[in-house]
mmCIF file with all atom_site columns, C-alpha atoms and ligand atoms in Angstrom:
data_model
loop_
_atom_site.group_PDB
_atom_site.id
_atom_site.type_symbol
_atom_site.label_atom_id
_atom_site.label_alt_id
_atom_site.label_comp_id
_atom_site.label_asym_id
_atom_site.label_entity_id
_atom_site.label_seq_id
_atom_site.pdbx_PDB_ins_code
_atom_site.Cartn_x
_atom_site.Cartn_y
_atom_site.Cartn_z
_atom_site.occupancy
_atom_site.B_iso_or_equiv
_atom_site.pdbx_formal_charge
_atom_site.auth_seq_id
_atom_site.auth_comp_id
_atom_site.auth_asym_id
_atom_site.auth_atom_id
_atom_site.pdbx_PDB_model_num
ATOM   1   C CA . MET G 1 1   ? 136.258 55.727 -3.279 1.00 66.00 ? 14  MET G CA 1
ATOM   2   C CA . ASN G 1 2   ? 135.155 59.529 -2.162 1.00 94.00 ? 15  ASN G CA 1
ATOM   3   C CA . ILE G 1 3   ? 135.138 60.542 1.507  1.00 97.00 ? 16  ILE G CA 1
ATOM   4   C CA . GLN G 1 4   ? 133.241 58.928 3.354  1.00 97.00 ? 17  GLN G CA 1
ATOM   5   C CA . GLU G 1 5   ? 134.496 55.247 1.700  1.00 97.00 ? 18  GLU G CA 1
ATOM   6   C CA . ASN G 1 6   ? 138.277 55.785 2.846  1.00 98.00 ? 19  ASN G CA 1
ATOM   7   C CA . TYR G 1 7   ? 137.133 56.765 5.987  1.00 98.00 ? 20  TYR G CA 1
ATOM   8   C CA . ASN G 1 8   ? 135.172 53.692 7.194  1.00 98.00 ? 21  ASN G CA 1
ATOM   9   C CA . HIS G 1 9   ? 138.177 52.123 4.909  1.00 97.00 ? 22  HIS G CA 1
ATOM   10  C CA . ILE G 1 10  ? 140.618 53.579 7.087  1.00 98.00 ? 23  ILE G CA 1
ATOM   11  C CA . LYS G 1 11  ? 138.172 52.667 10.381 1.00 98.00 ? 24  LYS G CA 1
ATOM   12  C CA . ASN G 1 12  ? 138.100 49.359 9.771  1.00 98.00 ? 25  ASN G CA 1
ATOM   13  C CA . GLN G 1 13  ? 141.241 48.635 9.923  1.00 98.00 ? 26  GLN G CA 1
ATOM   14  C CA . LEU G 1 14  ? 142.673 50.893 13.539 1.00 98.00 ? 27  LEU G CA 1
ATOM   15  C CA . PRO G 1 15  ? 141.881 48.024 16.355 1.00 98.00 ? 28  PRO G CA 1
ATOM   16  C CA . GLU G 1 16  ? 139.745 49.431 19.360 1.00 97.00 ? 29  GLU G CA 1
ATOM   17  C CA . HIS G 1 17  ? 141.798 50.876 20.859 1.00 98.00 ? 30  HIS G CA 1
ATOM   18  C CA . VAL G 1 18  ? 143.961 53.143 18.315 1.00 98.00 ? 31  VAL G CA 1
ATOM   19  C CA . GLN G 1 19  ? 143.038 56.464 18.495 1.00 98.00 ? 32  GLN G CA 1
ATOM   20  C CA . LEU G 1 20  ? 142.558 57.849 14.459 1.00 98.00 ? 33  LEU G CA 1
ATOM   21  C CA . VAL G 1 21  ? 143.462 61.715 14.409 1.00 99.00 ? 34  VAL G CA 1
ATOM   22  C CA . ALA G 1 22  ? 142.625 62.910 10.635 1.00 98.00 ? 35  ALA G CA 1
ATOM   23  C CA . VAL G 1 23  ? 144.862 64.970 9.267  1.00 98.00 ? 36  VAL G CA 1
ATOM   24  C CA . SER G 1 24  ? 143.617 67.197 6.601  1.00 98.00 ? 37  SER G CA 1
ATOM   25  C CA . LYS G 1 25  ? 146.474 69.548 5.967  1.00 97.00 ? 38  LYS G CA 1
ATOM   26  C CA . THR G 1 26  ? 145.137 71.653 2.722  1.00 96.00 ? 39  THR G CA 1
ATOM   27  C CA . HIS G 1 27  ? 141.846 69.968 2.501  1.00 96.00 ? 40  HIS G CA 1
ATOM   28  C CA . PRO G 1 28  ? 138.578 72.458 2.395  1.00 97.00 ? 41  PRO G CA 1
ATOM   29  C CA . VAL G 1 29  ? 135.996 72.782 5.561  1.00 98.00 ? 42  VAL G CA 1
ATOM   30  C CA . SER G 1 30  ? 133.536 71.448 3.733  1.00 97.00 ? 43  SER G CA 1
ATOM   31  C CA . ALA G 1 31  ? 135.516 67.868 3.654  1.00 97.00 ? 44  ALA G CA 1
ATOM   32  C CA . ILE G 1 32  ? 135.887 67.861 7.675  1.00 98.00 ? 45  ILE G CA 1
ATOM   33  C CA . GLN G 1 33  ? 132.936 68.761 7.909  1.00 98.00 ? 46  GLN G CA 1
ATOM   34  C CA . GLU G 1 34  ? 131.732 65.626 6.024  1.00 98.00 ? 47  GLU G CA 1
ATOM   35  C CA . VAL G 1 35  ? 133.975 63.659 8.401  1.00 98.00 ? 48  VAL G CA 1
ATOM   36  C CA . HIS G 1 36  ? 133.231 65.231 11.293 1.00 98.00 ? 49  HIS G CA 1
ATOM   37  C CA . ASP G 1 37  ? 129.155 64.652 10.354 1.00 98.00 ? 50  ASP G CA 1
ATOM   38  C CA . LEU G 1 38  ? 131.054 61.165 10.072 1.00 98.00 ? 51  LEU G CA 1
ATOM   39  C CA . GLY G 1 39  ? 131.356 60.769 14.050 1.00 98.00 ? 52  GLY G CA 1
ATOM   40  C CA . GLN G 1 40  ? 135.608 61.983 13.620 1.00 98.00 ? 53  GLN G CA 1
ATOM   41  C CA . ARG G 1 41  ? 135.654 64.621 16.197 1.00 98.00 ? 54  ARG G CA 1
ATOM   42  C CA . VAL G 1 42  ? 140.115 64.221 16.187 1.00 98.00 ? 55  VAL G CA 1
ATOM   43  C CA . PHE G 1 43  ? 142.252 66.317 13.050 1.00 98.00 ? 56  PHE G CA 1
ATOM   44  C CA . GLY G 1 44  ? 145.625 67.427 12.222 1.00 98.00 ? 57  GLY G CA 1
ATOM   45  C CA . GLU G 1 45  ? 146.613 70.646 10.722 1.00 98.00 ? 58  GLU G CA 1
ATOM   46  C CA . ASN G 1 46  ? 150.600 71.252 10.240 1.00 97.00 ? 59  ASN G CA 1
ATOM   47  C CA . LYS G 1 47  ? 150.529 74.848 9.534  1.00 98.00 ? 60  LYS G CA 1
ATOM   48  C CA . VAL G 1 48  ? 149.241 77.636 12.210 1.00 98.00 ? 61  VAL G CA 1
ATOM   49  C CA . GLN G 1 49  ? 147.917 80.477 9.673  1.00 98.00 ? 62  GLN G CA 1
ATOM   50  C CA . GLU G 1 50  ? 145.405 76.817 8.399  1.00 98.00 ? 63  GLU G CA 1
ATOM   51  C CA . LEU G 1 51  ? 144.122 76.002 11.273 1.00 98.00 ? 64  LEU G CA 1
ATOM   52  C CA . MET G 1 52  ? 143.008 79.281 12.508 1.00 98.00 ? 65  MET G CA 1
ATOM   53  C CA . GLU G 1 53  ? 141.230 80.002 9.828  1.00 98.00 ? 66  GLU G CA 1
ATOM   54  C CA . LYS G 1 54  ? 139.827 76.447 9.443  1.00 98.00 ? 67  LYS G CA 1
ATOM   55  C CA . TYR G 1 55  ? 138.556 76.996 13.239 1.00 98.00 ? 68  TYR G CA 1
ATOM   56  C CA . PRO G 1 56  ? 135.903 79.536 13.360 1.00 98.00 ? 69  PRO G CA 1
ATOM   57  C CA . LEU G 1 57  ? 134.148 77.771 10.850 1.00 98.00 ? 70  LEU G CA 1
ATOM   58  C CA . LEU G 1 58  ? 134.247 74.484 12.095 1.00 98.00 ? 71  LEU G CA 1
ATOM   59  C CA . PRO G 1 59  ? 132.375 73.215 15.118 1.00 98.00 ? 72  PRO G CA 1
ATOM   60  C CA . LYS G 1 60  ? 133.166 73.500 18.786 1.00 98.00 ? 73  LYS G CA 1
ATOM   61  C CA . ASP G 1 61  ? 133.807 70.118 20.064 1.00 98.00 ? 74  ASP G CA 1
ATOM   62  C CA . ILE G 1 62  ? 136.865 68.827 17.107 1.00 98.00 ? 75  ILE G CA 1
ATOM   63  C CA . GLN G 1 63  ? 139.647 68.416 19.222 1.00 98.00 ? 76  GLN G CA 1
ATOM   64  C CA . TRP G 1 64  ? 142.640 70.314 16.845 1.00 98.00 ? 77  TRP G CA 1
ATOM   65  C CA . HIS G 1 65  ? 146.257 68.949 16.931 1.00 98.00 ? 78  HIS G CA 1
ATOM   66  C CA . LEU G 1 66  ? 148.501 70.818 15.956 1.00 98.00 ? 79  LEU G CA 1
ATOM   67  C CA . ILE G 1 67  ? 150.910 68.460 13.879 1.00 98.00 ? 80  ILE G CA 1
ATOM   68  C CA . GLY G 1 68  ? 153.697 70.386 12.299 1.00 97.00 ? 81  GLY G CA 1
ATOM   69  C CA . HIS G 1 69  ? 156.253 72.236 13.494 1.00 96.00 ? 82  HIS G CA 1
ATOM   70  C CA . LEU G 1 70  ? 155.974 75.379 15.833 1.00 97.00 ? 83  LEU G CA 1
ATOM   71  C CA . GLN G 1 71  ? 157.221 78.213 15.582 1.00 97.00 ? 84  GLN G CA 1
ATOM   72  C CA . THR G 1 72  ? 157.655 80.131 19.044 1.00 98.00 ? 85  THR G CA 1
ATOM   73  C CA . ASN G 1 73  ? 156.314 83.535 18.226 1.00 98.00 ? 86  ASN G CA 1
ATOM   74  C CA . LYS G 1 74  ? 152.564 81.358 16.605 1.00 98.00 ? 87  LYS G CA 1
ATOM   75  C CA . VAL G 1 75  ? 152.304 79.679 19.901 1.00 98.00 ? 88  VAL G CA 1
ATOM   76  C CA . LYS G 1 76  ? 150.082 83.049 21.138 1.00 98.00 ? 89  LYS G CA 1
ATOM   77  C CA . TYR G 1 77  ? 147.110 81.903 18.492 1.00 98.00 ? 90  TYR G CA 1
ATOM   78  C CA . ILE G 1 78  ? 146.207 78.387 18.811 1.00 98.00 ? 91  ILE G CA 1
ATOM   79  C CA . ALA G 1 79  ? 147.034 78.699 22.670 1.00 98.00 ? 92  ALA G CA 1
ATOM   80  C CA . GLU G 1 80  ? 143.110 79.347 23.846 1.00 98.00 ? 93  GLU G CA 1
ATOM   81  C CA . PHE G 1 81  ? 141.837 76.256 22.116 1.00 98.00 ? 94  PHE G CA 1
ATOM   82  C CA . VAL G 1 82  ? 144.341 73.947 20.277 1.00 98.00 ? 95  VAL G CA 1
ATOM   83  C CA . ASP G 1 83  ? 144.231 70.515 22.248 1.00 98.00 ? 96  ASP G CA 1
ATOM   84  C CA . THR G 1 84  ? 147.232 68.646 21.565 1.00 98.00 ? 97  THR G CA 1
ATOM   85  C CA . ILE G 1 85  ? 150.303 69.877 20.272 1.00 98.00 ? 98  ILE G CA 1
ATOM   86  C CA . GLN G 1 86  ? 152.276 67.198 18.365 1.00 98.00 ? 99  GLN G CA 1
ATOM   87  C CA . SER G 1 87  ? 155.408 69.012 17.816 1.00 98.00 ? 100 SER G CA 1
ATOM   88  C CA . VAL G 1 88  ? 157.103 69.326 20.183 1.00 98.00 ? 101 VAL G CA 1
ATOM   89  C CA . ASP G 1 89  ? 160.496 69.869 19.403 1.00 97.00 ? 102 ASP G CA 1
ATOM   90  C CA . SER G 1 90  ? 162.293 72.519 22.089 1.00 96.00 ? 103 SER G CA 1
ATOM   91  C CA . ASP G 1 91  ? 162.342 73.204 25.695 1.00 97.00 ? 104 ASP G CA 1
ATOM   92  C CA . LYS G 1 92  ? 162.090 76.775 24.182 1.00 97.00 ? 105 LYS G CA 1
ATOM   93  C CA . LEU G 1 93  ? 158.691 75.863 22.299 1.00 98.00 ? 106 LEU G CA 1
ATOM   94  C CA . LEU G 1 94  ? 157.527 74.319 25.618 1.00 98.00 ? 107 LEU G CA 1
ATOM   95  C CA . LEU G 1 95  ? 158.763 76.774 28.071 1.00 98.00 ? 108 LEU G CA 1
ATOM   96  C CA . GLU G 1 96  ? 156.275 79.744 25.222 1.00 98.00 ? 109 GLU G CA 1
ATOM   97  C CA . ILE G 1 97  ? 153.548 76.606 25.395 1.00 98.00 ? 110 ILE G CA 1
ATOM   98  C CA . ASN G 1 98  ? 153.222 76.789 29.220 1.00 98.00 ? 111 ASN G CA 1
ATOM   99  C CA . LYS G 1 99  ? 153.141 80.433 29.461 1.00 98.00 ? 112 LYS G CA 1
ATOM   100 C CA . GLU G 1 100 ? 150.505 81.528 26.553 1.00 98.00 ? 113 GLU G CA 1
ATOM   101 C CA . ALA G 1 101 ? 148.196 78.849 28.566 1.00 98.00 ? 114 ALA G CA 1
ATOM   102 C CA . GLY G 1 102 ? 148.523 79.663 31.570 1.00 98.00 ? 115 GLY G CA 1
ATOM   103 C CA . LYS G 1 103 ? 147.033 83.302 30.083 1.00 98.00 ? 116 LYS G CA 1
ATOM   104 C CA . HIS G 1 104 ? 144.660 81.324 29.197 1.00 98.00 ? 117 HIS G CA 1
ATOM   105 C CA . ASN G 1 105 ? 144.014 79.603 32.824 1.00 98.00 ? 118 ASN G CA 1
ATOM   106 C CA . ARG G 1 106 ? 144.460 75.812 30.811 1.00 98.00 ? 119 ARG G CA 1
ATOM   107 C CA . ILE G 1 107 ? 146.597 73.113 30.451 1.00 98.00 ? 120 ILE G CA 1
ATOM   108 C CA . ILE G 1 108 ? 147.944 72.119 27.063 1.00 98.00 ? 121 ILE G CA 1
ATOM   109 C CA . LYS G 1 109 ? 148.206 68.980 26.323 1.00 98.00 ? 122 LYS G CA 1
ATOM   110 C CA . VAL G 1 110 ? 151.088 68.095 24.349 1.00 98.00 ? 123 VAL G CA 1
ATOM   111 C CA . LEU G 1 111 ? 153.747 65.245 22.822 1.00 98.00 ? 124 LEU G CA 1
ATOM   112 C CA . LEU G 1 112 ? 157.566 65.136 22.270 1.00 98.00 ? 125 LEU G CA 1
ATOM   113 C CA . GLN G 1 113 ? 158.292 65.235 18.767 1.00 98.00 ? 126 GLN G CA 1
ATOM   114 C CA . VAL G 1 114 ? 161.413 62.193 17.976 1.00 98.00 ? 127 VAL G CA 1
ATOM   115 C CA . LYS G 1 115 ? 163.410 62.085 16.049 1.00 96.00 ? 128 LYS G CA 1
ATOM   116 C CA . ILE G 1 116 ? 163.677 58.164 15.266 1.00 95.00 ? 129 ILE G CA 1
ATOM   117 C CA . ALA G 1 117 ? 164.360 58.893 11.416 1.00 92.00 ? 130 ALA G CA 1
ATOM   118 C CA . GLU G 1 118 ? 167.421 58.869 9.237  1.00 86.00 ? 131 GLU G CA 1
ATOM   119 C CA . GLU G 1 119 ? 167.107 61.429 7.312  1.00 80.00 ? 132 GLU G CA 1
ATOM   120 C CA . GLU G 1 120 ? 168.229 65.107 8.024  1.00 75.00 ? 133 GLU G CA 1
ATOM   121 C CA . SER G 1 121 ? 165.017 66.619 7.439  1.00 69.00 ? 134 SER G CA 1
ATOM   122 C CA . LYS G 1 122 ? 162.497 65.551 9.694  1.00 69.00 ? 135 LYS G CA 1
ATOM   123 C CA . PHE G 1 123 ? 162.288 67.872 12.482 1.00 84.00 ? 136 PHE G CA 1
ATOM   124 C CA . GLY G 1 124 ? 162.450 66.427 16.639 1.00 95.00 ? 137 GLY G CA 1
ATOM   125 C CA . LEU G 1 125 ? 164.129 65.886 19.731 1.00 97.00 ? 138 LEU G CA 1
ATOM   126 C CA . GLU G 1 126 ? 167.404 63.330 19.641 1.00 96.00 ? 139 GLU G CA 1
ATOM   127 C CA . ILE G 1 127 ? 166.571 61.060 21.890 1.00 96.00 ? 140 ILE G CA 1
ATOM   128 C CA . GLU G 1 128 ? 168.356 62.207 25.085 1.00 97.00 ? 141 GLU G CA 1
ATOM   129 C CA . GLU G 1 129 ? 167.115 65.570 24.270 1.00 97.00 ? 142 GLU G CA 1
ATOM   130 C CA . ALA G 1 130 ? 163.610 64.160 24.944 1.00 98.00 ? 143 ALA G CA 1
ATOM   131 C CA . LYS G 1 131 ? 164.746 62.486 28.275 1.00 98.00 ? 144 LYS G CA 1
ATOM   132 C CA . ASP G 1 132 ? 166.630 65.662 29.125 1.00 98.00 ? 145 ASP G CA 1
ATOM   133 C CA . LEU G 1 133 ? 163.273 67.601 29.191 1.00 98.00 ? 146 LEU G CA 1
ATOM   134 C CA . PHE G 1 134 ? 160.880 65.059 30.512 1.00 98.00 ? 147 PHE G CA 1
ATOM   135 C CA . GLN G 1 135 ? 162.334 64.979 33.797 1.00 98.00 ? 148 GLN G CA 1
ATOM   136 C CA . LYS G 1 136 ? 162.029 68.318 34.106 1.00 97.00 ? 149 LYS G CA 1
ATOM   137 C CA . TYR G 1 137 ? 158.382 67.931 33.021 1.00 98.00 ? 150 TYR G CA 1
ATOM   138 C CA . ILE G 1 138 ? 158.375 65.534 35.772 1.00 98.00 ? 151 ILE G CA 1
ATOM   139 C CA . ASN G 1 139 ? 160.508 67.988 38.531 1.00 97.00 ? 152 ASN G CA 1
ATOM   140 C CA . GLY G 1 140 ? 157.301 70.615 38.028 1.00 96.00 ? 153 GLY G CA 1
ATOM   141 C CA . GLU G 1 141 ? 159.118 73.062 35.716 1.00 94.00 ? 154 GLU G CA 1
ATOM   142 C CA . TYR G 1 142 ? 155.778 73.186 33.237 1.00 96.00 ? 155 TYR G CA 1
ATOM   143 C CA . GLN G 1 143 ? 152.558 73.707 35.588 1.00 96.00 ? 156 GLN G CA 1
ATOM   144 C CA . ASN G 1 144 ? 149.988 74.672 32.336 1.00 98.00 ? 157 ASN G CA 1
ATOM   145 C CA . ILE G 1 145 ? 151.762 71.210 30.334 1.00 98.00 ? 158 ILE G CA 1
ATOM   146 C CA . GLU G 1 146 ? 150.346 68.120 29.848 1.00 98.00 ? 159 GLU G CA 1
ATOM   147 C CA . ILE G 1 147 ? 153.060 66.219 28.041 1.00 98.00 ? 160 ILE G CA 1
ATOM   148 C CA . THR G 1 148 ? 150.144 63.112 27.197 1.00 98.00 ? 161 THR G CA 1
ATOM   149 C CA . GLY G 1 149 ? 153.002 61.257 25.447 1.00 98.00 ? 162 GLY G CA 1
ATOM   150 C CA . LEU G 1 150 ? 155.740 61.077 22.192 1.00 98.00 ? 163 LEU G CA 1
ATOM   151 C CA . MET G 1 151 ? 155.545 61.450 18.290 1.00 98.00 ? 164 MET G CA 1
ATOM   152 C CA . GLY G 1 152 ? 157.386 60.270 15.768 1.00 97.00 ? 165 GLY G CA 1
ATOM   153 C CA . MET G 1 153 ? 157.803 59.505 12.078 1.00 96.00 ? 166 MET G CA 1
ATOM   154 C CA . ALA G 1 154 ? 159.719 57.260 10.346 1.00 95.00 ? 167 ALA G CA 1
ATOM   155 C CA . THR G 1 155 ? 161.754 57.590 7.106  1.00 94.00 ? 168 THR G CA 1
ATOM   156 C CA . PHE G 1 156 ? 160.160 57.523 4.131  1.00 92.00 ? 169 PHE G CA 1
ATOM   157 C CA . THR G 1 157 ? 161.348 54.499 2.266  1.00 93.00 ? 170 THR G CA 1
ATOM   158 C CA . GLU G 1 158 ? 159.805 51.156 1.039  1.00 93.00 ? 171 GLU G CA 1
ATOM   159 C CA . ASP G 1 159 ? 162.214 49.630 3.129  1.00 96.00 ? 172 ASP G CA 1
ATOM   160 C CA . GLU G 1 160 ? 159.928 47.866 5.753  1.00 97.00 ? 173 GLU G CA 1
ATOM   161 C CA . SER G 1 161 ? 161.799 46.807 7.620  1.00 97.00 ? 174 SER G CA 1
ATOM   162 C CA . GLN G 1 162 ? 163.881 50.011 8.960  1.00 97.00 ? 175 GLN G CA 1
ATOM   163 C CA . ILE G 1 163 ? 161.207 51.601 9.190  1.00 97.00 ? 176 ILE G CA 1
ATOM   164 C CA . LYS G 1 164 ? 159.735 49.048 11.327 1.00 98.00 ? 177 LYS G CA 1
ATOM   165 C CA . GLU G 1 165 ? 163.205 49.448 13.367 1.00 97.00 ? 178 GLU G CA 1
ATOM   166 C CA . GLU G 1 166 ? 162.585 53.026 13.731 1.00 97.00 ? 179 GLU G CA 1
ATOM   167 C CA . PHE G 1 167 ? 158.487 53.333 15.161 1.00 98.00 ? 180 PHE G CA 1
ATOM   168 C CA . LEU G 1 168 ? 160.661 50.169 17.915 1.00 98.00 ? 181 LEU G CA 1
ATOM   169 C CA . ASN G 1 169 ? 163.122 52.795 18.738 1.00 97.00 ? 182 ASN G CA 1
ATOM   170 C CA . LEU G 1 170 ? 160.051 54.809 19.563 1.00 98.00 ? 183 LEU G CA 1
ATOM   171 C CA . LYS G 1 171 ? 158.477 52.600 21.307 1.00 98.00 ? 184 LYS G CA 1
ATOM   172 C CA . SER G 1 172 ? 161.436 51.726 23.418 1.00 98.00 ? 185 SER G CA 1
ATOM   173 C CA . LEU G 1 173 ? 161.652 55.506 24.513 1.00 98.00 ? 186 LEU G CA 1
ATOM   174 C CA . PHE G 1 174 ? 157.892 55.889 25.805 1.00 98.00 ? 187 PHE G CA 1
ATOM   175 C CA . ASP G 1 175 ? 158.145 52.526 27.307 1.00 98.00 ? 188 ASP G CA 1
ATOM   176 C CA . GLU G 1 176 ? 160.978 53.684 29.582 1.00 98.00 ? 189 GLU G CA 1
ATOM   177 C CA . LEU G 1 177 ? 159.513 57.019 29.783 1.00 98.00 ? 190 LEU G CA 1
ATOM   178 C CA . ASN G 1 178 ? 156.080 55.876 30.645 1.00 98.00 ? 191 ASN G CA 1
ATOM   179 C CA . GLN G 1 179 ? 158.116 53.897 33.860 1.00 98.00 ? 192 GLN G CA 1
ATOM   180 C CA . GLN G 1 180 ? 158.921 57.317 35.619 1.00 98.00 ? 193 GLN G CA 1
ATOM   181 C CA . LYS G 1 181 ? 155.451 58.810 34.496 1.00 98.00 ? 194 LYS G CA 1
ATOM   182 C CA . PRO G 1 182 ? 152.851 57.019 33.360 1.00 98.00 ? 195 PRO G CA 1
ATOM   183 C CA . LEU G 1 183 ? 152.044 58.148 28.883 1.00 98.00 ? 196 LEU G CA 1
ATOM   184 C CA . LYS G 1 184 ? 149.499 58.168 27.116 1.00 98.00 ? 197 LYS G CA 1
ATOM   185 C CA . THR G 1 185 ? 149.749 58.803 23.568 1.00 98.00 ? 198 THR G CA 1
ATOM   186 C CA . LEU G 1 186 ? 151.692 56.562 20.968 1.00 98.00 ? 199 LEU G CA 1
ATOM   187 C CA . SER G 1 187 ? 151.643 58.162 17.945 1.00 98.00 ? 200 SER G CA 1
ATOM   188 C CA . MET G 1 188 ? 153.333 56.930 14.728 1.00 98.00 ? 201 MET G CA 1
ATOM   189 C CA . GLY G 1 189 ? 151.405 56.234 11.173 1.00 98.00 ? 202 GLY G CA 1
ATOM   190 C CA . MET G 1 190 ? 150.780 58.088 8.166  1.00 98.00 ? 203 MET G CA 1
ATOM   191 C CA . SER G 1 191 ? 148.495 57.023 5.327  1.00 97.00 ? 204 SER G CA 1
ATOM   192 C CA . ASP G 1 192 ? 151.449 54.590 3.899  1.00 96.00 ? 205 ASP G CA 1
ATOM   193 C CA . ASP G 1 193 ? 152.322 53.183 7.328  1.00 97.00 ? 206 ASP G CA 1
ATOM   194 C CA . PHE G 1 194 ? 150.207 52.940 9.660  1.00 98.00 ? 207 PHE G CA 1
ATOM   195 C CA . PRO G 1 195 ? 149.842 49.028 10.147 1.00 98.00 ? 208 PRO G CA 1
ATOM   196 C CA . ILE G 1 196 ? 153.282 48.671 10.408 1.00 98.00 ? 209 ILE G CA 1
ATOM   197 C CA . ALA G 1 197 ? 153.070 51.338 13.592 1.00 98.00 ? 210 ALA G CA 1
ATOM   198 C CA . ILE G 1 198 ? 150.670 50.055 15.273 1.00 98.00 ? 211 ILE G CA 1
ATOM   199 C CA . ASP G 1 199 ? 151.860 46.835 15.649 1.00 98.00 ? 212 ASP G CA 1
ATOM   200 C CA . CYS G 1 200 ? 154.901 48.666 16.587 1.00 98.00 ? 213 CYS G CA 1
ATOM   201 C CA . GLY G 1 201 ? 152.759 49.697 19.453 1.00 98.00 ? 214 GLY G CA 1
ATOM   202 C CA . ALA G 1 202 ? 151.263 53.017 18.545 1.00 98.00 ? 215 ALA G CA 1
ATOM   203 C CA . ASN G 1 203 ? 148.138 53.894 19.895 1.00 98.00 ? 216 ASN G CA 1
ATOM   204 C CA . SER G 1 204 ? 147.253 57.235 17.608 1.00 98.00 ? 217 SER G CA 1
ATOM   205 C CA . VAL G 1 205 ? 147.874 57.568 13.731 1.00 98.00 ? 218 VAL G CA 1
ATOM   206 C CA . ARG G 1 206 ? 148.168 60.062 12.231 1.00 98.00 ? 219 ARG G CA 1
ATOM   207 C CA . VAL G 1 207 ? 146.131 59.687 8.106  1.00 98.00 ? 220 VAL G CA 1
ATOM   208 C CA . GLY G 1 208 ? 145.665 62.712 6.240  1.00 98.00 ? 221 GLY G CA 1
ATOM   209 C CA . SER G 1 209 ? 145.496 61.133 2.019  1.00 97.00 ? 222 SER G CA 1
ATOM   210 C CA . ALA G 1 210 ? 143.935 58.142 2.378  1.00 97.00 ? 223 ALA G CA 1
ATOM   211 C CA . ILE G 1 211 ? 140.948 59.581 4.389  1.00 98.00 ? 224 ILE G CA 1
ATOM   212 C CA . PHE G 1 212 ? 140.518 62.572 2.202  1.00 97.00 ? 225 PHE G CA 1
ATOM   213 C CA . GLY G 1 213 ? 142.475 62.204 -0.739 1.00 93.00 ? 226 GLY G CA 1
ATOM   214 C CA . ARG G 1 214 ? 145.148 63.575 -2.572 1.00 84.00 ? 227 ARG G CA 1
ATOM   215 C CA . ARG G 1 215 ? 147.688 66.717 -0.857 1.00 76.00 ? 228 ARG G CA 1
ATOM   216 C CA . ASP G 1 216 ? 147.246 69.762 -3.930 1.00 70.00 ? 229 ASP G CA 1
ATOM   217 C CA . TYR G 1 217 ? 149.561 71.351 -3.572 1.00 65.00 ? 230 TYR G CA 1
ATOM   218 C CA . SER G 1 218 ? 149.598 74.074 -5.960 1.00 58.00 ? 231 SER G CA 1
ATOM   219 C CA . LYS G 1 219 ? 146.562 75.489 -5.120 1.00 50.00 ? 232 LYS G CA 1
HETATM 220 C C1 . PLP S 2 .   ? 150.733 65.573 6.286  1.00 96.68 ? 21  PLP S C1 1
HETATM 221 C C2 . PLP S 2 .   ? 151.175 64.838 7.552  1.00 96.68 ? 21  PLP S C2 1
HETATM 222 C C3 . PLP S 2 .   ? 150.582 63.187 8.524  1.00 96.68 ? 21  PLP S C3 1
HETATM 223 C C4 . PLP S 2 .   ? 149.692 62.807 6.917  1.00 96.68 ? 21  PLP S C4 1
HETATM 224 O O1 . PLP S 2 .   ? 149.674 62.103 5.928  1.00 96.68 ? 21  PLP S O1 1
HETATM 225 P P1 . PLP S 2 .   ? 149.448 61.320 5.526  1.00 96.68 ? 21  PLP S P1 1
HETATM 226 O O2 . PLP S 2 .   ? 150.011 60.667 4.478  1.00 96.68 ? 21  PLP S O2 1
HETATM 227 O O3 . PLP S 2 .   ? 148.696 62.200 4.357  1.00 96.68 ? 21  PLP S O3 1
HETATM 228 O O4 . PLP S 2 .   ? 148.544 60.365 5.855  1.00 96.68 ? 21  PLP S O4 1
HETATM 229 C C5 . PLP S 2 .   ? 150.598 62.367 9.190  1.00 96.68 ? 21  PLP S C5 1
HETATM 230 N N1 . PLP S 2 .   ? 151.665 63.580 10.352 1.00 96.68 ? 21  PLP S N1 1
HETATM 231 C C6 . PLP S 2 .   ? 152.355 64.612 10.079 1.00 96.68 ? 21  PLP S C6 1
HETATM 232 C C7 . PLP S 2 .   ? 153.674 65.872 10.530 1.00 96.68 ? 21  PLP S C7 1
HETATM 233 C C8 . PLP S 2 .   ? 151.879 65.291 9.173  1.00 96.68 ? 21  PLP S C8 1
HETATM 234 O O5 . PLP S 2 .   ? 152.838 66.521 8.706  1.00 96.68 ? 21  PLP S O5 1
#
């Protein structure tokens, strides 16, 4: 399968209301350009350095999402152009994004990343921490940020019932916060589990290898 076939295959599986974030990490700008030419405008990268290298080489109508763990000292490098930061996992980071967005007179959209997986390795806020941050947001503490929703990653397992349970946990937090202040985006699901995520209420999925092919980290 080539990129175009992969892309069309994924797009055909997504209901109208589900946004596709094409995760292009480790793949060259030529591949991103190819997917852009097919009409895709939302792309996700997980490293600041890589995003900074690719950004100037690609069309300016791309909405870049940062989906990987972000260190506070790197926010300044992307604050001018990043569309959405999906991986907000601390108050400190939120304050830094707010400050840097202010310098550029913009509002940066963010998702709170919530830890729903069993694995220790996954980043993210505990449910209670996410609720606390959202409360501060509602109280007006971050003027240059819009919290548009939540992001989560399920445990890497074959056990579909576990994946489903984790996604449903995030969906129920989403519904709860959404009652306090309307949210737009529930970002869950990757190449291997996006159909389950959509069944559980995701309206944004982050798909990489199913579009671009396997990632080669040896390069
Ligand atoms: C790499 C990555 C993805 C995409 O993973 P695939 O399995 O290649 O679809 C999605 N979300 C995050 C946070 C990632 O780091």
